[in-house]
Amino acid sequence: MSIVVHLSPVLLVMFMLMVLRRPPVQAAVAGTALVAILWLAGAADAWQTVTLIAAGRDTAVLFLSTAFVIVPGMAFVILIERLGVNLVLSQWVQSLGLDRTQQVLFIVLGLAPLLESMTGFGVSLIATVPLLLSLFERRVALRIALTGMGLATVIGASLAHLDASALASTSALTSSLVFLALGAVALYLAGVRQARALGVLGAFWLLFVGALYGASRWMGPEVAGVAAGLLVALSVLLWALSRVRRNGRQSEGVRWPRQAWPYLALIACIVALKVLSAITQWQDHWLVQGAQVTWKPLASPGVALTLVLIGLLFYKRDLRSPELSDNGLLRGLVVRTKRPLLTIFFFLAMSQMMVKAGFLSGLVQTLAGLTPTAVMPLIAGFGALSGYMTGSNVGGNAIFMPAIALLPDSSRLLLAAVQNSAAGHAALGSLSIVMLVLGLAKTSVQEEGELVRFGFGLVCLNTLMVALAALVWMA
């Protein structure tokens, strides 16, 4: 019974989101309030000021590390959207003359993970949804939009007290079957069902997973998704270029459009900063220390986003447009980031109070008493539940990753990877991400219901693939 009481904040969040259909920020606030009430009532460890301060410090550090990506990332997206970069990118992809298989692979295993890894938190949808709507029938485009991918590995590593590169490379393995399954779903939705297309998907899937694993292991999680997505995207473009040349046609359309330079600038900046960090170790000169978590601001992708954003702000000064005014950009940034930041803050606060006050100790004891084979599906289910509830890999990791941090070292890395993968891929089909897609596409009530059900189906499929991959890897 005590476990039910201790997990009641999570159950309350789930009830509010799934049954009452309340916004994630309201559920997060309610969950945080219930944790505080139960703690004061003596349902967990004794209330101590020092424990509360420790929870507050770790919440602040984790929130800052997240906000440093969200705020400049969303500002970057708003600027390129208003500069017309997304429209130019959409027109360019259409001009490539890619067949259906190439289009799906270019977006699902190339462009979507590339952009999502650069910005995070679903903002890549702002670029991919208009592109998909221009390439596919509306119903198909909205569903393919949910097959993108991205994992908040750095935050998860901090919560689980693990090396970020180790967690990233292990997560690449536990997520491997998800990438294959989502690619197959996207091909099926696009009407591509030939055996040859599945063979091509398999080849590019191996390329993507291999690049993701290698970059995670030897370069770090900050650039892993960028490297894997960029490699697949370039490979598809080279494939298209070779076909154009074989057919004797002009290849002008394959050239990257000059107006889309912000994306190239961001990629170049991320890679350059990573190389600089590897040579000089400059990221270690500034550490933000919480009670149990540490953040290296100079190692964050927020640095590259901020530098490119500054360049874009100087560039827009030469343009005369009310939409590009500083006030207009600031208002748009506040509108788009306020709810996600508040939601993540309260989920982080809820999780840190739960772990510091001992709410998760009963769950940890239950998990520790089970065999690894029995624990793995449970962790996958908990991870998927947390990611779906919060609509965020960060929020999902914030709820259950602290419990994994208390498990024995021998199994912690794999279990943390399962939690990270399950939460990240479940967030793709969550209500908040579905609502973002629906908002971008200006859909009807009927389309909303259909896409919500499709998103939930994807969550179930992704969770099954994560658990299966983990069991195979463990065996």
Short mmCIF file of C-alpha atoms in Angstrom, two decimals:
data_model
loop_
_atom_site.label_atom_id
_atom_site.label_comp_id
_atom_site.label_asym_id
_atom_site.label_seq_id
_atom_site.Cartn_x
_atom_site.Cartn_y
_atom_site.Cartn_z
CA MET A 1 0.00 0.00 0.00
CA SER A 2 2.88 2.35 0.83
CA ILE A 3 4.22 2.02 -2.74
CA VAL A 4 0.85 3.14 -4.09
CA VAL A 5 0.91 6.16 -1.75
CA HIS A 6 4.48 6.99 -2.72
CA LEU A 7 3.67 6.73 -6.42
CA SER A 8 0.37 8.60 -6.06
CA PRO A 9 1.85 11.85 -7.49
CA VAL A 10 2.71 9.97 -10.68
CA LEU A 11 -0.71 8.31 -10.73
CA LEU A 12 -2.34 11.73 -10.26
CA VAL A 13 -0.39 13.11 -13.21
CA MET A 14 -1.44 10.15 -15.34
CA PHE A 15 -5.10 10.54 -14.31
CA MET A 16 -5.15 14.25 -15.09
CA LEU A 17 -3.55 13.77 -18.50
CA MET A 18 -5.30 10.62 -19.69
CA VAL A 19 -8.74 10.84 -18.06
CA LEU A 20 -9.35 14.52 -17.32
CA ARG A 21 -7.38 15.60 -20.44
CA ARG A 22 -5.77 18.50 -18.58
CA PRO A 23 -2.72 20.34 -19.98
CA PRO A 24 0.68 18.90 -18.94
CA VAL A 25 1.60 22.04 -16.99
CA GLN A 26 -1.48 21.67 -14.76
CA ALA A 27 -0.69 18.00 -14.17
CA ALA A 28 2.91 18.87 -13.28
CA VAL A 29 1.83 21.52 -10.77
CA ALA A 30 -0.70 19.13 -9.19
CA GLY A 31 1.87 16.34 -8.93
CA THR A 32 4.41 18.67 -7.31
CA ALA A 33 1.81 19.96 -4.83
CA LEU A 34 0.79 16.42 -3.86
CA VAL A 35 4.42 15.44 -3.22
CA ALA A 36 4.84 18.45 -0.92
CA ILE A 37 1.60 17.67 0.96
CA LEU A 38 2.48 13.99 1.45
CA TRP A 39 5.99 14.91 2.56
CA LEU A 40 4.69 17.40 5.13
CA ALA A 41 2.11 14.82 6.31
CA GLY A 42 4.87 12.31 7.06
CA ALA A 43 4.15 9.84 4.26
CA ALA A 44 7.87 9.67 3.41
CA ASP A 45 11.09 10.60 5.22
CA ALA A 46 10.92 13.35 7.81
CA TRP A 47 10.67 16.89 6.42
CA GLN A 48 14.08 18.58 6.67
CA THR A 49 15.12 21.99 5.39
CA VAL A 50 18.47 20.66 4.21
CA THR A 51 16.72 18.00 2.10
CA LEU A 52 14.39 20.58 0.60
CA ILE A 53 17.36 22.81 -0.27
CA ALA A 54 19.14 19.88 -1.92
CA ALA A 55 16.05 19.12 -4.01
CA GLY A 56 15.80 22.80 -4.96
CA ARG A 57 19.47 23.00 -5.99
CA ASP A 58 19.29 19.94 -8.24
CA THR A 59 16.00 21.12 -9.73
CA ALA A 60 17.55 24.49 -10.55
CA VAL A 61 20.65 22.96 -12.18
CA LEU A 62 18.65 20.51 -14.29
CA PHE A 63 16.18 23.20 -15.28
CA LEU A 64 18.93 25.61 -16.35
CA SER A 65 20.59 22.92 -18.44
CA THR A 66 17.27 22.30 -20.20
CA ALA A 67 16.28 25.95 -20.60
CA PHE A 68 19.68 26.75 -22.12
CA VAL A 69 18.71 24.52 -25.06
CA ILE A 70 14.98 25.29 -25.26
CA VAL A 71 15.17 29.10 -25.26
CA PRO A 72 17.86 29.67 -27.92
CA GLY A 73 16.57 26.64 -29.86
CA MET A 74 13.06 28.03 -30.06
CA ALA A 75 14.36 31.53 -30.87
CA PHE A 76 16.37 30.00 -33.72
CA VAL A 77 13.29 28.23 -35.03
CA ILE A 78 11.15 31.39 -34.84
CA LEU A 79 13.74 33.40 -36.75
CA ILE A 80 14.26 30.89 -39.56
CA GLU A 81 10.50 30.43 -39.80
CA ARG A 82 9.94 34.17 -40.25
CA LEU A 83 12.89 34.49 -42.63
CA GLY A 84 11.22 31.90 -44.87
CA VAL A 85 13.99 29.32 -44.48
CA ASN A 86 11.54 26.45 -43.93
CA LEU A 87 9.65 27.34 -47.13
CA VAL A 88 12.90 27.41 -49.11
CA LEU A 89 13.94 24.07 -47.60
CA SER A 90 10.58 22.53 -48.53
CA GLN A 91 10.86 23.76 -52.11
CA TRP A 92 14.41 22.46 -52.34
CA VAL A 93 13.48 18.94 -51.21
CA GLN A 94 10.67 18.86 -53.77
CA SER A 95 13.14 19.91 -56.49
CA LEU A 96 15.44 16.96 -55.79
CA GLY A 97 13.20 14.54 -57.63
CA LEU A 98 13.44 11.92 -54.87
CA ASP A 99 11.22 8.88 -55.12
CA ARG A 100 8.94 7.93 -52.23
CA THR A 101 11.52 5.68 -50.54
CA GLN A 102 14.20 8.35 -50.71
CA GLN A 103 11.84 11.03 -49.41
CA VAL A 104 10.88 8.94 -46.38
CA LEU A 105 14.48 7.99 -45.56
CA PHE A 106 15.72 11.54 -46.07
CA ILE A 107 13.18 12.94 -43.58
CA VAL A 108 12.68 10.13 -41.03
CA LEU A 109 16.29 8.94 -40.67
CA GLY A 110 18.01 12.10 -41.90
CA LEU A 111 16.48 15.55 -41.58
CA ALA A 112 14.14 14.93 -38.60
CA PRO A 113 16.75 13.46 -36.21
CA LEU A 114 19.31 15.99 -37.46
CA LEU A 115 17.12 18.99 -36.65
CA GLU A 116 15.72 17.47 -33.46
CA SER A 117 19.22 16.77 -32.14
CA MET A 118 20.26 20.35 -32.88
CA THR A 119 17.29 21.98 -31.17
CA GLY A 120 15.40 19.31 -29.21
CA PHE A 121 11.97 19.23 -27.56
CA GLY A 122 9.98 18.69 -30.76
CA VAL A 123 10.88 22.01 -32.37
CA SER A 124 12.12 20.16 -35.48
CA LEU A 125 8.45 19.59 -36.28
CA ILE A 126 8.21 23.25 -37.25
CA ALA A 127 10.46 22.46 -40.20
CA THR A 128 9.34 18.91 -41.01
CA VAL A 129 5.54 19.30 -40.83
CA PRO A 130 5.32 21.91 -43.63
CA LEU A 131 7.78 19.84 -45.65
CA LEU A 132 5.79 16.63 -45.20
CA LEU A 133 2.52 18.39 -46.07
CA SER A 134 4.09 19.52 -49.34
CA LEU A 135 5.30 16.02 -50.21
CA PHE A 136 2.54 13.68 -48.99
CA GLU A 137 -1.22 13.49 -48.70
CA ARG A 138 -2.35 15.35 -45.57
CA ARG A 139 -3.39 12.32 -43.49
CA VAL A 140 -0.14 10.51 -44.31
CA ALA A 141 2.02 13.58 -43.66
CA LEU A 142 0.65 14.13 -40.15
CA ARG A 143 1.37 10.53 -39.17
CA ILE A 144 4.87 10.45 -40.64
CA ALA A 145 5.61 13.62 -38.65
CA LEU A 146 5.33 11.55 -35.44
CA THR A 147 8.04 9.12 -36.56
CA GLY A 148 10.92 11.54 -35.92
CA MET A 149 13.27 10.89 -33.03
CA GLY A 150 15.51 12.44 -30.36
CA LEU A 151 16.72 11.59 -26.85
CA ALA A 152 17.60 13.81 -23.87
CA THR A 153 20.60 11.70 -22.89
CA VAL A 154 22.68 14.36 -21.14
CA ILE A 155 19.90 15.13 -18.64
CA GLY A 156 19.21 11.42 -18.15
CA ALA A 157 22.88 10.76 -17.43
CA SER A 158 22.90 13.50 -14.78
CA LEU A 159 19.83 12.05 -13.08
CA ALA A 160 21.19 8.49 -13.12
CA HIS A 161 24.77 9.52 -12.19
CA LEU A 162 26.22 7.89 -15.30
CA ASP A 163 28.70 8.91 -17.96
CA ALA A 164 26.76 10.67 -20.73
CA SER A 165 28.69 8.99 -23.56
CA ALA A 166 28.14 5.54 -22.07
CA LEU A 167 24.42 6.15 -21.65
CA ALA A 168 24.15 7.62 -25.16
CA SER A 169 25.86 4.66 -26.85
CA THR A 170 23.80 2.14 -24.86
CA SER A 171 20.61 4.08 -25.65
CA ALA A 172 21.51 3.84 -29.34
CA LEU A 173 21.35 0.06 -28.97
CA THR A 174 18.14 -0.03 -26.93
CA SER A 175 16.53 2.34 -29.46
CA SER A 176 17.83 0.50 -32.52
CA LEU A 177 14.67 -1.52 -33.24
CA VAL A 178 12.53 1.60 -32.76
CA PHE A 179 14.38 3.33 -35.60
CA LEU A 180 13.77 0.34 -37.86
CA ALA A 181 10.10 0.01 -36.88
CA LEU A 182 9.36 3.71 -37.34
CA GLY A 183 11.07 3.70 -40.74
CA ALA A 184 8.95 0.73 -41.80
CA VAL A 185 5.77 2.44 -40.54
CA ALA A 186 6.64 5.62 -42.45
CA LEU A 187 7.26 3.65 -45.67
CA TYR A 188 3.96 1.81 -45.25
CA LEU A 189 2.09 5.07 -44.70
CA ALA A 190 3.73 6.54 -47.81
CA GLY A 191 2.46 3.58 -49.86
CA VAL A 192 5.90 2.01 -50.30
CA ARG A 193 5.55 -1.71 -49.63
CA GLN A 194 8.00 -3.42 -51.98
CA ALA A 195 10.63 -5.81 -50.61
CA ARG A 196 13.38 -3.74 -52.26
CA ALA A 197 12.33 -0.67 -50.26
CA LEU A 198 12.57 -2.64 -47.02
CA GLY A 199 16.07 -3.75 -48.01
CA VAL A 200 17.06 -0.13 -48.64
CA LEU A 201 15.56 0.83 -45.29
CA GLY A 202 17.62 -1.90 -43.61
CA ALA A 203 20.83 -0.60 -45.15
CA PHE A 204 20.20 3.01 -44.12
CA TRP A 205 19.01 1.85 -40.69
CA LEU A 206 22.35 0.10 -40.12
CA LEU A 207 24.15 3.24 -41.29
CA PHE A 208 22.11 5.42 -38.92
CA VAL A 209 22.44 3.18 -35.85
CA GLY A 210 26.14 2.60 -36.50
CA ALA A 211 26.79 6.34 -36.78
CA LEU A 212 24.65 7.06 -33.72
CA TYR A 213 26.48 4.47 -31.64
CA GLY A 214 29.94 5.47 -32.82
CA ALA A 215 29.37 9.21 -32.42
CA SER A 216 27.81 8.68 -28.98
CA ARG A 217 30.74 6.59 -27.83
CA TRP A 218 33.63 8.62 -29.20
CA MET A 219 32.29 12.14 -29.76
CA GLY A 220 29.57 12.49 -27.13
CA PRO A 221 25.77 12.68 -27.13
CA GLU A 222 25.71 16.38 -28.04
CA VAL A 223 26.60 15.64 -31.66
CA ALA A 224 25.54 12.00 -32.03
CA GLY A 225 22.08 12.63 -33.45
CA VAL A 226 23.42 15.42 -35.65
CA ALA A 227 26.16 13.17 -37.03
CA ALA A 228 23.84 10.20 -37.68
CA GLY A 229 21.09 12.29 -39.27
CA LEU A 230 23.56 14.27 -41.38
CA LEU A 231 25.27 11.11 -42.62
CA VAL A 232 21.96 9.56 -43.72
CA ALA A 233 20.74 12.81 -45.30
CA LEU A 234 23.98 13.24 -47.27
CA SER A 235 23.94 9.58 -48.33
CA VAL A 236 20.40 9.91 -49.69
CA LEU A 237 21.36 13.10 -51.54
CA LEU A 238 24.41 11.41 -53.07
CA TRP A 239 22.18 8.53 -54.11
CA ALA A 240 19.78 10.99 -55.75
CA LEU A 241 22.66 12.85 -57.41
CA SER A 242 24.11 9.67 -58.88
CA ARG A 243 20.71 8.75 -60.30
CA VAL A 244 20.35 12.22 -61.83
CA ARG A 245 23.74 11.89 -63.50
CA ARG A 246 22.98 8.40 -64.78
CA ASN A 247 19.82 9.76 -66.39
CA GLY A 248 21.78 12.59 -68.00
CA ARG A 249 19.80 15.38 -66.28
CA GLN A 250 21.08 18.61 -64.75
CA SER A 251 21.99 18.38 -61.08
CA GLU A 252 21.44 22.03 -60.11
CA GLY A 253 18.55 21.13 -57.82
CA VAL A 254 20.74 18.99 -55.56
CA ARG A 255 22.72 22.01 -54.40
CA TRP A 256 21.84 23.28 -50.94
CA PRO A 257 19.77 26.50 -51.15
CA ARG A 258 21.75 29.54 -50.04
CA GLN A 259 18.79 30.90 -48.05
CA ALA A 260 18.96 27.84 -45.77
CA TRP A 261 22.45 28.76 -44.55
CA PRO A 262 21.37 28.96 -40.86
CA TYR A 263 21.10 25.16 -40.68
CA LEU A 264 24.59 24.70 -42.11
CA ALA A 265 25.93 27.38 -39.78
CA LEU A 266 24.44 25.60 -36.78
CA ILE A 267 25.88 22.23 -37.82
CA ALA A 268 29.30 23.77 -38.43
CA CYS A 269 29.21 25.59 -35.08
CA ILE A 270 28.26 22.44 -33.14
CA VAL A 271 31.03 20.41 -34.77
CA ALA A 272 33.62 23.19 -34.35
CA LEU A 273 32.83 23.62 -30.66
CA LYS A 274 33.00 19.87 -30.11
CA VAL A 275 36.43 19.69 -31.78
CA LEU A 276 37.59 22.66 -29.69
CA SER A 277 36.36 20.96 -26.53
CA ALA A 278 38.17 17.74 -27.42
CA ILE A 279 41.43 19.62 -27.98
CA THR A 280 41.34 22.12 -25.12
CA GLN A 281 38.88 20.56 -22.61
CA TRP A 282 37.49 24.08 -22.19
CA GLN A 283 34.09 22.75 -21.20
CA ASP A 284 35.58 21.69 -17.84
CA HIS A 285 36.45 25.28 -16.89
CA TRP A 286 32.86 26.10 -15.87
CA LEU A 287 30.88 23.69 -13.70
CA VAL A 288 27.48 24.37 -12.16
CA GLN A 289 27.20 22.10 -9.13
CA GLY A 290 23.97 21.02 -7.48
CA ALA A 291 23.57 18.67 -4.54
CA GLN A 292 23.99 15.51 -6.62
CA VAL A 293 24.06 16.68 -10.26
CA THR A 294 26.62 18.66 -12.22
CA TRP A 295 26.15 20.66 -15.40
CA LYS A 296 28.82 21.84 -17.85
CA PRO A 297 27.28 24.87 -19.64
CA LEU A 298 30.14 25.10 -22.15
CA ALA A 299 29.45 21.51 -23.29
CA SER A 300 25.78 22.28 -23.99
CA PRO A 301 24.41 22.58 -27.56
CA GLY A 302 22.90 25.80 -26.25
CA VAL A 303 26.28 27.47 -26.83
CA ALA A 304 26.17 26.76 -30.58
CA LEU A 305 22.50 27.74 -30.76
CA THR A 306 23.22 31.03 -29.02
CA LEU A 307 26.17 31.89 -31.28
CA VAL A 308 24.19 31.20 -34.46
CA LEU A 309 21.21 33.06 -33.02
CA ILE A 310 23.40 36.14 -32.47
CA GLY A 311 24.50 35.91 -36.10
CA LEU A 312 20.88 35.69 -37.23
CA LEU A 313 19.94 38.71 -35.14
CA PHE A 314 22.65 40.77 -36.83
CA TYR A 315 21.54 39.44 -40.22
CA LYS A 316 17.91 40.44 -39.70
CA ARG A 317 18.87 44.04 -38.91
CA ASP A 318 19.34 44.58 -42.63
CA LEU A 319 15.76 43.46 -43.29
CA ARG A 320 12.77 45.78 -42.86
CA SER A 321 9.87 43.68 -41.61
CA PRO A 322 7.49 44.15 -38.64
CA GLU A 323 7.52 40.38 -38.05
CA LEU A 324 11.29 40.47 -37.53
CA SER A 325 11.25 43.29 -34.96
CA ASP A 326 12.83 42.56 -31.59
CA ASN A 327 9.50 42.98 -29.78
CA GLY A 328 7.76 40.60 -32.17
CA LEU A 329 10.45 37.97 -31.74
CA LEU A 330 10.43 38.33 -27.97
CA ARG A 331 6.65 37.98 -27.77
CA GLY A 332 6.76 34.89 -30.00
CA LEU A 333 9.53 33.38 -27.88
CA VAL A 334 7.62 33.94 -24.62
CA VAL A 335 4.44 32.43 -26.07
CA ARG A 336 6.19 29.31 -27.36
CA THR A 337 8.50 28.60 -24.42
CA LYS A 338 6.40 29.56 -21.39
CA ARG A 339 4.31 26.40 -21.11
CA PRO A 340 7.09 23.88 -21.95
CA LEU A 341 9.49 25.51 -19.47
CA LEU A 342 6.90 25.63 -16.68
CA THR A 343 5.93 22.01 -17.32
CA ILE A 344 9.50 20.77 -17.24
CA PHE A 345 10.32 22.84 -14.15
CA PHE A 346 7.48 21.37 -12.10
CA PHE A 347 8.14 17.81 -13.29
CA LEU A 348 11.80 18.23 -12.30
CA ALA A 349 10.77 19.65 -8.92
CA MET A 350 8.34 16.78 -8.37
CA SER A 351 10.92 14.14 -9.23
CA GLN A 352 13.69 15.68 -7.10
CA MET A 353 11.44 15.97 -4.05
CA MET A 354 10.31 12.38 -4.56
CA VAL A 355 13.86 11.03 -4.70
CA LYS A 356 15.28 13.24 -1.93
CA ALA A 357 12.37 12.49 0.44
CA GLY A 358 12.50 8.74 -0.14
CA PHE A 359 9.29 8.36 -2.13
CA LEU A 360 11.01 6.05 -4.61
CA SER A 361 12.74 3.80 -2.06
CA GLY A 362 9.92 1.24 -2.07
CA LEU A 363 9.92 1.10 -5.87
CA VAL A 364 13.70 0.67 -5.86
CA GLN A 365 13.49 -2.18 -3.35
CA THR A 366 10.84 -3.90 -5.47
CA LEU A 367 12.91 -3.54 -8.65
CA ALA A 368 16.13 -4.59 -6.93
CA GLY A 369 14.48 -7.83 -5.81
CA LEU A 370 13.58 -8.88 -9.36
CA THR A 371 15.73 -10.56 -11.98
CA PRO A 372 17.08 -8.36 -14.80
CA THR A 373 14.81 -10.15 -17.28
CA ALA A 374 11.75 -9.27 -15.20
CA VAL A 375 12.89 -5.70 -14.49
CA MET A 376 13.55 -4.76 -18.11
CA PRO A 377 9.91 -4.76 -19.36
CA LEU A 378 8.81 -2.92 -16.20
CA ILE A 379 11.40 -0.16 -16.74
CA ALA A 380 10.35 0.09 -20.39
CA GLY A 381 6.74 0.46 -19.29
CA PHE A 382 7.55 3.04 -16.62
CA GLY A 383 9.71 4.95 -19.09
CA ALA A 384 7.02 4.97 -21.76
CA LEU A 385 4.41 6.05 -19.23
CA SER A 386 6.55 8.94 -18.01
CA GLY A 387 7.45 10.09 -21.53
CA TYR A 388 3.86 9.91 -22.72
CA MET A 389 2.54 11.73 -19.66
CA THR A 390 5.01 14.58 -19.81
CA GLY A 391 5.42 14.85 -23.59
CA SER A 392 9.13 15.24 -22.98
CA ASN A 393 12.15 12.96 -22.70
CA VAL A 394 13.48 15.33 -20.05
CA GLY A 395 10.23 15.28 -18.07
CA GLY A 396 9.97 11.50 -18.38
CA ASN A 397 13.54 10.98 -17.22
CA ALA A 398 12.93 13.40 -14.36
CA ILE A 399 10.19 11.17 -12.94
CA PHE A 400 11.78 7.69 -12.95
CA MET A 401 15.50 8.10 -13.71
CA PRO A 402 16.30 9.08 -10.08
CA ALA A 403 14.95 5.68 -8.98
CA ILE A 404 17.28 3.93 -11.43
CA ALA A 405 20.18 5.91 -9.98
CA LEU A 406 19.60 4.03 -6.70
CA LEU A 407 19.82 0.56 -8.28
CA PRO A 408 23.01 -1.59 -8.23
CA ASP A 409 25.82 -0.44 -10.53
CA SER A 410 25.92 -3.75 -12.42
CA SER A 411 22.54 -3.20 -14.08
CA ARG A 412 22.14 0.57 -13.85
CA LEU A 413 23.56 1.52 -17.27
CA LEU A 414 21.31 -0.78 -19.30
CA LEU A 415 18.23 0.03 -17.21
CA ALA A 416 18.92 3.76 -17.55
CA ALA A 417 19.24 3.34 -21.32
CA VAL A 418 15.90 1.51 -21.43
CA GLN A 419 14.26 4.32 -19.42
CA ASN A 420 15.89 6.97 -21.63
CA SER A 421 14.86 5.28 -24.88
CA ALA A 422 11.35 4.37 -23.75
CA ALA A 423 10.62 7.87 -22.43
CA GLY A 424 12.07 9.59 -25.48
CA HIS A 425 10.21 7.54 -28.05
CA ALA A 426 6.96 7.59 -26.05
CA ALA A 427 7.15 11.39 -25.96
CA LEU A 428 6.96 11.37 -29.77
CA GLY A 429 3.38 10.12 -29.60
CA SER A 430 2.36 12.12 -26.53
CA LEU A 431 -0.57 14.48 -26.41
CA SER A 432 1.64 17.57 -26.30
CA ILE A 433 3.62 16.58 -29.42
CA VAL A 434 0.43 15.56 -31.22
CA MET A 435 -1.08 18.93 -30.34
CA LEU A 436 2.01 20.68 -31.70
CA VAL A 437 1.62 18.83 -35.01
CA LEU A 438 -2.09 19.61 -35.10
CA GLY A 439 -1.41 23.27 -34.40
CA LEU A 440 1.15 23.50 -37.19
CA ALA A 441 -1.22 21.85 -39.66
CA LYS A 442 -4.46 23.62 -38.54
CA THR A 443 -6.47 20.40 -38.38
CA SER A 444 -10.12 19.52 -37.74
CA VAL A 445 -11.64 17.86 -34.66
CA GLN A 446 -11.90 14.53 -36.49
CA GLU A 447 -8.23 14.64 -37.46
CA GLU A 448 -7.31 15.38 -33.86
CA GLY A 449 -8.95 12.21 -32.56
CA GLU A 450 -7.41 10.07 -35.30
CA LEU A 451 -3.91 11.41 -34.75
CA VAL A 452 -4.13 11.05 -30.95
CA ARG A 453 -5.06 7.36 -31.38
CA PHE A 454 -2.29 6.86 -33.93
CA GLY A 455 0.21 8.50 -31.58
CA PHE A 456 -0.79 6.16 -28.75
CA GLY A 457 -0.36 3.19 -31.07
CA LEU A 458 3.15 4.39 -31.91
CA VAL A 459 3.95 4.65 -28.20
CA CYS A 460 2.93 1.01 -27.68
CA LEU A 461 5.00 -0.12 -30.67
CA ASN A 462 8.04 1.90 -29.57
CA THR A 463 7.86 0.54 -26.02
CA LEU A 464 7.71 -3.03 -27.28
CA MET A 465 10.72 -2.44 -29.54
CA VAL A 466 12.78 -0.90 -26.71
CA ALA A 467 12.05 -3.82 -24.35
CA LEU A 468 12.80 -6.36 -27.09
CA ALA A 469 16.08 -4.66 -28.03
CA ALA A 470 17.15 -4.54 -24.38
CA LEU A 471 16.39 -8.22 -23.83
CA VAL A 472 18.29 -9.19 -26.99
CA TRP A 473 21.24 -7.00 -26.03
CA MET A 474 21.28 -8.44 -22.50
CA ALA A 475 21.15 -12.01 -23.84
#
